Amino acid sequence: MTTHSMSRRIFLGGAAASPFVLSGLGAPAQAAGLTLGIIYVGPRADYGWNQAHAVGAKALKEIPGVKVVEEENVPETIAVAKTMESMINIDGATLLFPTSFGYFNPFMIDAAKKYPKIEFRHPTSLWSADKHPSNAGGYFCYLDQGHYVNGIAAGLSTKSNKIGYIAAKPIPLVLRNVNSFTLGARKVNPNVSVQLIVTGDWAMPVREAEAANALVDAGCDIIACHIDSPKVVVETAEKRGVKSCGHNASQADLAPKGFITGAELKWGTIYTSFAGLLAKGEKLPNMVIGGYDKDMVASTAFGAGCSDAGRNAAMAAIADLKAGKPIFTGTVKSNAGKVITSKDTPLYDPSLETTDYLVEGIVGSV
């Protein structure tokens, strides 16, 4: 874990309003005197989870009258409680975004109980109306949609028909992304197999580099991943002369020769919409979820590693997702031969929240 930051950077919004609008929440508006706090577990420029939130913070700063207070490298300990206290009592923040998983309970929940007039929102679906304070809540960008698009682009950009995938932990959220990627790849190229390596944790740079090299050695000519920061994976793939797909934020500039596209979290849509609601004195929703349909997920601009066919098919897939067309269609089997479903599964179906299997075409186990 990185050391706790000893200083804070305070930013004032500029002159231009943010273009992001979240359907049903209202457009951003001028918000004089509105202060929002964003807390990061690592460095903002990590090419991953933290950077995705920092991009969202940048969108907030474009709203006139909004002040954004940020602190990076805050551990998932009592340190985050102290940071929230400071943002509330010293900076006057009225809405806080503690963005790391371990900040939620007990730290954010305890702070919400202590400060009932302050709003707290966490980037997960952990909040529950029957368990948690009403001034807390969550928001979540369903990145399985972006990984499905990654898979389609990758399936039409591979020559070996072997694709590697590096995952942090075999939990439902991660497995859902691996499965969606594989369904996309095999939809356009049934000959594709996806070889999975699970590292065991969100940030293990040495293990991630070893996994990427092992997958290349095994004949994979594309490497995809779901880890906190894909920087090492993408750089290793580029050095080995193979292609890559991104996750969380843009890694395009790390692989000018081999980058295909990436699944990006678009937190700015939520942040700016929440600022707009507060500026108008309106209540924030406790939970907001969405994908391409709500402008909460985006695909990184296609790179040199993407084939023309991959680009065209990926763009068509994005249009389908915006229209609500499902990823899981028809009969879906696990890689052990078990029938998971025999009918279409809607994009946000609750059954996907408990994913504990790998779909057909994945080489690996959980």
GROMACS .gro file of C-alpha atoms in nm:
model
  366
    1MET     CA    1   0.000   0.000   0.000
    2THR     CA    2   0.129   0.344  -0.086
    3THR     CA    3   0.189   0.596   0.190
    4HIS     CA    4  -0.080   0.837   0.302
    5SER     CA    5  -0.063   1.169   0.122
    6MET     CA    6   0.041   1.452   0.354
    7SER     CA    7  -0.109   1.726   0.142
    8ARG     CA    8  -0.421   1.790  -0.056
    9ARG     CA    9  -0.474   1.954  -0.395
   10ILE     CA   10  -0.777   2.181  -0.422
   11PHE     CA   11  -0.914   2.265  -0.763
   12LEU     CA   12  -1.169   2.524  -0.873
   13GLY     CA   13  -1.386   2.467  -1.175
   14GLY     CA   14  -1.308   2.649  -1.496
   15ALA     CA   15  -1.537   2.830  -1.736
   16ALA     CA   16  -1.681   2.555  -1.951
   17ALA     CA   17  -1.972   2.335  -1.843
   18SER     CA   18  -1.932   1.958  -1.863
   19PRO     CA   19  -2.123   1.787  -2.146
   20PHE     CA   20  -2.207   1.475  -1.945
   21VAL     CA   21  -2.576   1.409  -1.872
   22LEU     CA   22  -2.716   1.104  -1.695
   23SER     CA   23  -3.069   1.027  -1.806
   24GLY     CA   24  -3.320   1.086  -1.529
   25LEU     CA   25  -3.083   1.280  -1.302
   26GLY     CA   26  -3.067   1.615  -1.473
   27ALA     CA   27  -2.792   1.812  -1.644
   28PRO     CA   28  -2.501   1.974  -1.462
   29ALA     CA   29  -2.565   2.335  -1.368
   30GLN     CA   30  -2.368   2.624  -1.225
   31ALA     CA   31  -2.324   2.546  -0.858
   32ALA     CA   32  -2.172   2.837  -0.667
   33GLY     CA   33  -2.025   2.732  -0.336
   34LEU     CA   34  -2.059   2.358  -0.395
   35THR     CA   35  -1.762   2.153  -0.267
   36LEU     CA   36  -1.720   1.784  -0.344
   37GLY     CA   37  -1.452   1.550  -0.214
   38ILE     CA   38  -1.294   1.254  -0.395
   39ILE     CA   39  -1.064   1.008  -0.217
   40TYR     CA   40  -0.830   0.767  -0.395
   41VAL     CA   41  -0.661   0.457  -0.255
   42GLY     CA   42  -0.361   0.497  -0.488
   43PRO     CA   43  -0.207   0.756  -0.721
   44ARG     CA   44  -0.450   0.931  -0.953
   45ALA     CA   45  -0.227   0.869  -1.254
   46ASP     CA   46  -0.223   0.489  -1.225
   47TYR     CA   47  -0.361   0.405  -1.571
   48GLY     CA   48  -0.642   0.222  -1.394
   49TRP     CA   49  -0.912   0.240  -1.126
   50ASN     CA   50  -0.790   0.560  -0.962
   51GLN     CA   51  -0.725   0.734  -1.292
   52ALA     CA   52  -1.078   0.656  -1.407
   53HIS     CA   53  -1.210   0.848  -1.106
   54ALA     CA   54  -0.961   1.129  -1.164
   55VAL     CA   55  -1.098   1.167  -1.518
   56GLY     CA   56  -1.442   1.199  -1.360
   57ALA     CA   57  -1.308   1.462  -1.121
   58LYS     CA   58  -1.172   1.658  -1.416
   59ALA     CA   59  -1.523   1.672  -1.562
   60LEU     CA   60  -1.649   1.811  -1.232
   61LYS     CA   61  -1.389   2.087  -1.237
   62GLU     CA   62  -1.534   2.213  -1.564
   63ILE     CA   63  -1.859   2.312  -1.391
   64PRO     CA   64  -1.855   2.681  -1.291
   65GLY     CA   65  -1.871   2.731  -0.917
   66VAL     CA   66  -1.778   2.375  -0.819
   67LYS     CA   67  -1.475   2.316  -0.598
   68VAL     CA   68  -1.326   1.966  -0.602
   69VAL     CA   69  -1.108   1.851  -0.312
   70GLU     CA   70  -0.898   1.541  -0.384
   71GLU     CA   71  -0.666   1.325  -0.178
   72GLU     CA   72  -0.470   1.031  -0.318
   73ASN     CA   73  -0.279   0.740  -0.162
   74VAL     CA   74  -0.523   0.705   0.128
   75PRO     CA   75  -0.513   0.353   0.282
   76GLU     CA   76  -0.828   0.155   0.362
   77THR     CA   77  -0.780   0.227   0.733
   78ILE     CA   78  -0.871   0.493   0.987
   79ALA     CA   79  -0.677   0.724   0.754
   80VAL     CA   80  -0.978   0.753   0.524
   81ALA     CA   81  -1.202   0.845   0.818
   82LYS     CA   82  -0.963   1.130   0.901
   83THR     CA   83  -0.961   1.242   0.538
   84MET     CA   84  -1.343   1.253   0.527
   85GLU     CA   85  -1.351   1.449   0.855
   86SER     CA   86  -1.108   1.702   0.710
   87MET     CA   87  -1.299   1.743   0.386
   88ILE     CA   88  -1.623   1.800   0.575
   89ASN     CA   89  -1.502   2.022   0.861
   90ILE     CA   90  -1.219   2.215   0.695
   91ASP     CA   91  -1.313   2.226   0.326
   92GLY     CA   92  -1.691   2.232   0.367
   93ALA     CA   93  -1.760   1.937   0.136
   94THR     CA   94  -2.127   1.836   0.118
   95LEU     CA   95  -2.082   1.529  -0.104
   96LEU     CA   96  -1.801   1.277  -0.070
   97PHE     CA   97  -1.691   1.002  -0.306
   98PRO     CA   98  -1.462   0.757  -0.117
   99THR     CA   99  -1.370   0.547  -0.420
  100SER     CA  100  -1.203   0.233  -0.286
  101PHE     CA  101  -1.384  -0.089  -0.194
  102GLY     CA  102  -1.249  -0.103   0.161
  103TYR     CA  103  -1.361   0.252   0.240
  104PHE     CA  104  -1.729   0.151   0.250
  105ASN     CA  105  -1.766  -0.041   0.573
  106PRO     CA  106  -1.710   0.070   0.841
  107PHE     CA  107  -1.551   0.402   0.745
  108MET     CA  108  -1.800   0.558   0.503
  109ILE     CA  109  -2.100   0.412   0.682
  110ASP     CA  110  -1.982   0.544   1.019
  111ALA     CA  111  -1.918   0.888   0.869
  112ALA     CA  112  -2.266   0.893   0.713
  113LYS     CA  113  -2.419   0.818   1.053
  114LYS     CA  114  -2.214   1.090   1.219
  115TYR     CA  115  -2.290   1.352   0.949
  116PRO     CA  116  -2.655   1.301   0.843
  117LYS     CA  117  -2.660   1.625   0.640
  118ILE     CA  118  -2.361   1.523   0.426
  119GLU     CA  119  -2.406   1.292   0.125
  120PHE     CA  120  -2.177   0.993   0.071
  121ARG     CA  121  -2.166   0.779  -0.245
  122HIS     CA  122  -1.951   0.470  -0.308
  123PRO     CA  123  -1.865   0.316  -0.651
  124THR     CA  124  -2.024  -0.023  -0.581
  125SER     CA  125  -2.370  -0.168  -0.532
  126LEU     CA  126  -2.296  -0.246  -0.164
  127TRP     CA  127  -2.547   0.005  -0.025
  128SER     CA  128  -2.873  -0.143   0.105
  129ALA     CA  129  -3.179   0.054   0.213
  130ASP     CA  130  -3.253  -0.179   0.505
  131LYS     CA  131  -2.897  -0.172   0.641
  132HIS     CA  132  -2.737   0.163   0.568
  133PRO     CA  133  -2.800   0.538   0.626
  134SER     CA  134  -3.026   0.720   0.380
  135ASN     CA  135  -2.759   0.985   0.315
  136ALA     CA  136  -2.529   0.714   0.176
  137GLY     CA  137  -2.554   0.519  -0.146
  138GLY     CA  138  -2.374   0.375  -0.444
  139TYR     CA  139  -2.318   0.402  -0.815
  140PHE     CA  140  -2.180   0.146  -1.055
  141CYS     CA  141  -2.071   0.136  -1.418
  142TYR     CA  142  -2.129  -0.211  -1.562
  143LEU     CA  143  -1.800  -0.272  -1.734
  144ASP     CA  144  -1.899  -0.619  -1.854
  145GLN     CA  145  -2.050  -0.431  -2.148
  146GLY     CA  146  -1.714  -0.277  -2.230
  147HIS     CA  147  -1.542  -0.614  -2.200
  148TYR     CA  148  -1.796  -0.766  -2.438
  149VAL     CA  149  -1.701  -0.499  -2.693
  150ASN     CA  150  -1.331  -0.566  -2.620
  151GLY     CA  151  -1.393  -0.933  -2.692
  152ILE     CA  152  -1.562  -0.864  -3.024
  153ALA     CA  153  -1.275  -0.641  -3.137
  154ALA     CA  154  -1.019  -0.895  -3.014
  155GLY     CA  155  -1.194  -1.191  -3.175
  156LEU     CA  156  -1.157  -1.026  -3.514
  157SER     CA  157  -0.800  -0.906  -3.450
  158THR     CA  158  -0.633  -1.232  -3.342
  159LYS     CA  159  -0.436  -1.450  -3.579
  160SER     CA  160  -0.355  -1.736  -3.343
  161ASN     CA  161  -0.713  -1.760  -3.208
  162LYS     CA  162  -0.557  -1.775  -2.861
  163ILE     CA  163  -0.629  -1.484  -2.630
  164GLY     CA  164  -0.493  -1.444  -2.278
  165TYR     CA  165  -0.689  -1.292  -1.991
  166ILE     CA  166  -0.536  -1.188  -1.656
  167ALA     CA  167  -0.782  -1.151  -1.366
  168ALA     CA  168  -0.727  -1.036  -1.010
  169LYS     CA  169  -0.975  -1.248  -0.816
  170PRO     CA  170  -1.235  -1.514  -0.906
  171ILE     CA  171  -1.526  -1.311  -0.767
  172PRO     CA  172  -1.862  -1.265  -0.946
  173LEU     CA  173  -1.785  -0.919  -1.083
  174VAL     CA  174  -1.454  -1.029  -1.238
  175LEU     CA  175  -1.592  -1.359  -1.372
  176ARG     CA  176  -1.879  -1.168  -1.530
  177ASN     CA  177  -1.629  -0.953  -1.721
  178VAL     CA  178  -1.419  -1.252  -1.830
  179ASN     CA  179  -1.733  -1.431  -1.950
  180SER     CA  180  -1.864  -1.127  -2.137
  181PHE     CA  181  -1.528  -1.081  -2.309
  182THR     CA  182  -1.528  -1.446  -2.415
  183LEU     CA  183  -1.887  -1.438  -2.539
  184GLY     CA  184  -1.800  -1.136  -2.751
  185ALA     CA  185  -1.487  -1.292  -2.896
  186ARG     CA  186  -1.653  -1.624  -2.977
  187LYS     CA  187  -1.962  -1.458  -3.122
  188VAL     CA  188  -1.754  -1.322  -3.409
  189ASN     CA  189  -1.489  -1.596  -3.408
  190PRO     CA  190  -1.603  -1.938  -3.274
  191ASN     CA  191  -1.246  -2.070  -3.301
  192VAL     CA  192  -1.118  -1.841  -3.026
  193SER     CA  193  -1.013  -1.978  -2.688
  194VAL     CA  194  -0.943  -1.755  -2.386
  195GLN     CA  195  -0.670  -1.871  -2.149
  196LEU     CA  196  -0.729  -1.736  -1.797
  197ILE     CA  197  -0.471  -1.666  -1.527
  198VAL     CA  198  -0.585  -1.542  -1.184
  199THR     CA  199  -0.317  -1.348  -0.995
  200GLY     CA  200  -0.490  -1.343  -0.656
  201ASP     CA  201  -0.507  -0.971  -0.585
  202TRP     CA  202  -0.591  -0.635  -0.742
  203ALA     CA  203  -0.237  -0.502  -0.775
  204MET     CA  204   0.051  -0.748  -0.816
  205PRO     CA  205   0.280  -0.597  -1.083
  206VAL     CA  206   0.543  -0.872  -1.076
  207ARG     CA  207   0.284  -1.148  -1.096
  208GLU     CA  208   0.099  -0.959  -1.371
  209ALA     CA  209   0.415  -0.934  -1.581
  210GLU     CA  210   0.487  -1.304  -1.527
  211ALA     CA  211   0.131  -1.393  -1.627
  212ALA     CA  212   0.148  -1.181  -1.943
  213ASN     CA  213   0.477  -1.341  -2.046
  214ALA     CA  214   0.343  -1.690  -1.976
  215LEU     CA  215   0.037  -1.627  -2.192
  216VAL     CA  216   0.250  -1.497  -2.479
  217ASP     CA  217   0.478  -1.800  -2.445
  218ALA     CA  218   0.166  -2.019  -2.469
  219GLY     CA  219   0.079  -1.869  -2.808
  220CYS     CA  220  -0.164  -1.593  -2.712
  221ASP     CA  221  -0.137  -1.296  -2.945
  222ILE     CA  222  -0.377  -1.072  -2.750
  223ILE     CA  223  -0.377  -1.004  -2.374
  224ALA     CA  224  -0.681  -0.865  -2.189
  225CYS     CA  225  -0.730  -0.815  -1.816
  226HIS     CA  226  -0.934  -0.715  -1.514
  227ILE     CA  227  -0.693  -0.580  -1.252
  228ASP     CA  228  -0.673  -0.240  -1.083
  229SER     CA  229  -0.408  -0.101  -1.317
  230PRO     CA  230  -0.338  -0.271  -1.653
  231LYS     CA  231  -0.021  -0.065  -1.704
  232VAL     CA  232   0.226  -0.351  -1.654
  233VAL     CA  233   0.017  -0.597  -1.856
  234VAL     CA  234  -0.024  -0.363  -2.152
  235GLU     CA  235   0.343  -0.260  -2.150
  236THR     CA  236   0.455  -0.623  -2.129
  237ALA     CA  237   0.230  -0.722  -2.419
  238GLU     CA  238   0.368  -0.435  -2.628
  239LYS     CA  239   0.728  -0.535  -2.552
  240ARG     CA  240   0.651  -0.892  -2.654
  241GLY     CA  241   0.499  -0.779  -2.982
  242VAL     CA  242   0.141  -0.885  -2.909
  243LYS     CA  243  -0.183  -0.690  -2.890
  244SER     CA  244  -0.377  -0.578  -2.584
  245CYS     CA  245  -0.716  -0.464  -2.457
  246GLY     CA  246  -0.759  -0.213  -2.175
  247HIS     CA  247  -0.961  -0.190  -1.854
  248ASN     CA  248  -1.086   0.091  -1.623
  249ALA     CA  249  -0.914   0.385  -1.796
  250SER     CA  250  -0.724   0.447  -2.120
  251GLN     CA  251  -0.393   0.268  -2.168
  252ALA     CA  252  -0.376   0.355  -2.539
  253ASP     CA  253  -0.056   0.558  -2.515
  254LEU     CA  254   0.128   0.265  -2.352
  255ALA     CA  255   0.093   0.048  -2.662
  256PRO     CA  256   0.102   0.252  -2.984
  257LYS     CA  257   0.155  -0.061  -3.195
  258GLY     CA  258  -0.064  -0.322  -3.035
  259PHE     CA  259  -0.351  -0.156  -2.848
  260ILE     CA  260  -0.695  -0.264  -2.972
  261THR     CA  261  -0.947  -0.083  -2.749
  262GLY     CA  262  -1.042  -0.073  -2.382
  263ALA     CA  263  -1.339  -0.079  -2.145
  264GLU     CA  264  -1.349   0.255  -1.964
  265LEU     CA  265  -1.545   0.356  -1.655
  266LYS     CA  266  -1.719   0.688  -1.718
  267TRP     CA  267  -1.761   0.816  -1.363
  268GLY     CA  268  -1.782   1.175  -1.488
  269THR     CA  269  -2.139   1.115  -1.603
  270ILE     CA  270  -2.243   1.042  -1.245
  271TYR     CA  271  -2.028   1.305  -1.077
  272THR     CA  272  -2.148   1.592  -1.293
  273SER     CA  273  -2.511   1.483  -1.276
  274PHE     CA  274  -2.495   1.466  -0.896
  275ALA     CA  275  -2.344   1.815  -0.889
  276GLY     CA  276  -2.632   1.937  -1.104
  277LEU     CA  277  -2.889   1.791  -0.868
  278LEU     CA  278  -2.725   1.945  -0.561
  279ALA     CA  279  -2.704   2.282  -0.736
  280LYS     CA  280  -3.081   2.271  -0.784
  281GLY     CA  281  -3.144   2.158  -0.429
  282GLU     CA  282  -3.274   1.819  -0.540
  283LYS     CA  283  -3.230   1.487  -0.361
  284LEU     CA  284  -2.961   1.250  -0.487
  285PRO     CA  285  -3.064   0.896  -0.579
  286ASN     CA  286  -2.923   0.633  -0.346
  287MET     CA  287  -2.825   0.399  -0.627
  288VAL     CA  288  -2.738   0.461  -0.992
  289ILE     CA  289  -2.629   0.188  -1.233
  290GLY     CA  290  -2.575   0.182  -1.607
  291GLY     CA  291  -2.356   0.103  -1.904
  292TYR     CA  292  -2.339   0.240  -2.257
  293ASP     CA  293  -2.713   0.308  -2.237
  294LYS     CA  294  -2.662   0.564  -1.958
  295ASP     CA  295  -2.328   0.700  -2.086
  296MET     CA  296  -2.157   0.534  -1.789
  297VAL     CA  297  -1.926   0.307  -1.991
  298ALA     CA  298  -1.709   0.400  -2.288
  299SER     CA  299  -1.470   0.227  -2.525
  300THR     CA  300  -1.119   0.365  -2.566
  301ALA     CA  301  -1.052   0.490  -2.918
  302PHE     CA  302  -0.949   0.199  -3.142
  303GLY     CA  303  -0.575   0.158  -3.174
  304ALA     CA  304  -0.338   0.021  -3.435
  305GLY     CA  305  -0.391  -0.333  -3.306
  306CYS     CA  306  -0.756  -0.342  -3.407
  307SER     CA  307  -0.855  -0.479  -3.747
  308ASP     CA  308  -1.106  -0.294  -3.964
  309ALA     CA  309  -1.350  -0.582  -3.917
  310GLY     CA  310  -1.300  -0.566  -3.541
  311ARG     CA  311  -1.364  -0.194  -3.533
  312ASN     CA  312  -1.681  -0.221  -3.738
  313ALA     CA  313  -1.820  -0.511  -3.536
  314ALA     CA  314  -1.734  -0.340  -3.207
  315MET     CA  315  -1.915  -0.022  -3.310
  316ALA     CA  316  -2.220  -0.226  -3.404
  317ALA     CA  317  -2.206  -0.401  -3.066
  318ILE     CA  318  -2.197  -0.067  -2.882
  319ALA     CA  319  -2.510   0.040  -3.071
  320ASP     CA  320  -2.679  -0.286  -2.971
  321LEU     CA  321  -2.586  -0.237  -2.604
  322LYS     CA  322  -2.718   0.118  -2.608
  323ALA     CA  323  -3.044  -0.028  -2.737
  324GLY     CA  324  -3.052  -0.274  -2.448
  325LYS     CA  325  -2.970  -0.590  -2.639
  326PRO     CA  326  -2.828  -0.861  -2.407
  327ILE     CA  327  -2.481  -1.013  -2.399
  328PHE     CA  328  -2.599  -1.356  -2.283
  329THR     CA  329  -2.819  -1.482  -2.565
  330GLY     CA  330  -2.966  -1.825  -2.630
  331THR     CA  331  -2.806  -2.128  -2.469
  332VAL     CA  332  -2.493  -2.050  -2.268
  333LYS     CA  333  -2.277  -2.331  -2.132
  334SER     CA  334  -1.998  -2.330  -1.877
  335ASN     CA  335  -1.652  -2.453  -1.976
  336ALA     CA  336  -1.739  -2.769  -1.782
  337GLY     CA  337  -2.036  -2.837  -2.010
  338LYS     CA  338  -2.314  -2.727  -1.775
  339VAL     CA  339  -2.604  -2.533  -1.928
  340ILE     CA  340  -2.610  -2.195  -1.750
  341THR     CA  341  -2.914  -2.060  -1.931
  342SER     CA  342  -3.118  -2.145  -2.237
  343LYS     CA  343  -3.276  -1.804  -2.286
  344ASP     CA  344  -3.164  -1.445  -2.326
  345THR     CA  345  -3.047  -1.278  -2.004
  346PRO     CA  346  -3.111  -0.900  -1.976
  347LEU     CA  347  -2.808  -0.676  -1.932
  348TYR     CA  348  -2.879  -0.599  -1.566
  349ASP     CA  349  -3.037  -0.927  -1.464
  350PRO     CA  350  -2.975  -1.001  -1.092
  351SER     CA  351  -2.862  -1.356  -1.177
  352LEU     CA  352  -2.541  -1.212  -1.323
  353GLU     CA  353  -2.449  -1.066  -0.983
  354THR     CA  354  -2.374  -1.415  -0.850
  355THR     CA  355  -2.163  -1.541  -1.141
  356ASP     CA  356  -1.953  -1.837  -1.020
  357TYR     CA  357  -1.868  -2.009  -1.349
  358LEU     CA  358  -1.662  -1.967  -1.664
  359VAL     CA  359  -1.831  -1.990  -2.002
  360GLU     CA  360  -1.744  -2.229  -2.281
  361GLY     CA  361  -1.423  -2.132  -2.458
  362ILE     CA  362  -1.229  -2.033  -2.145
  363VAL     CA  363  -0.929  -2.244  -2.050
  364GLY     CA  364  -0.909  -2.226  -1.673
  365SER     CA  365  -1.105  -2.294  -1.355
  366VAL     CA  366  -1.241  -2.117  -1.046
   0.00000   0.00000   0.00000
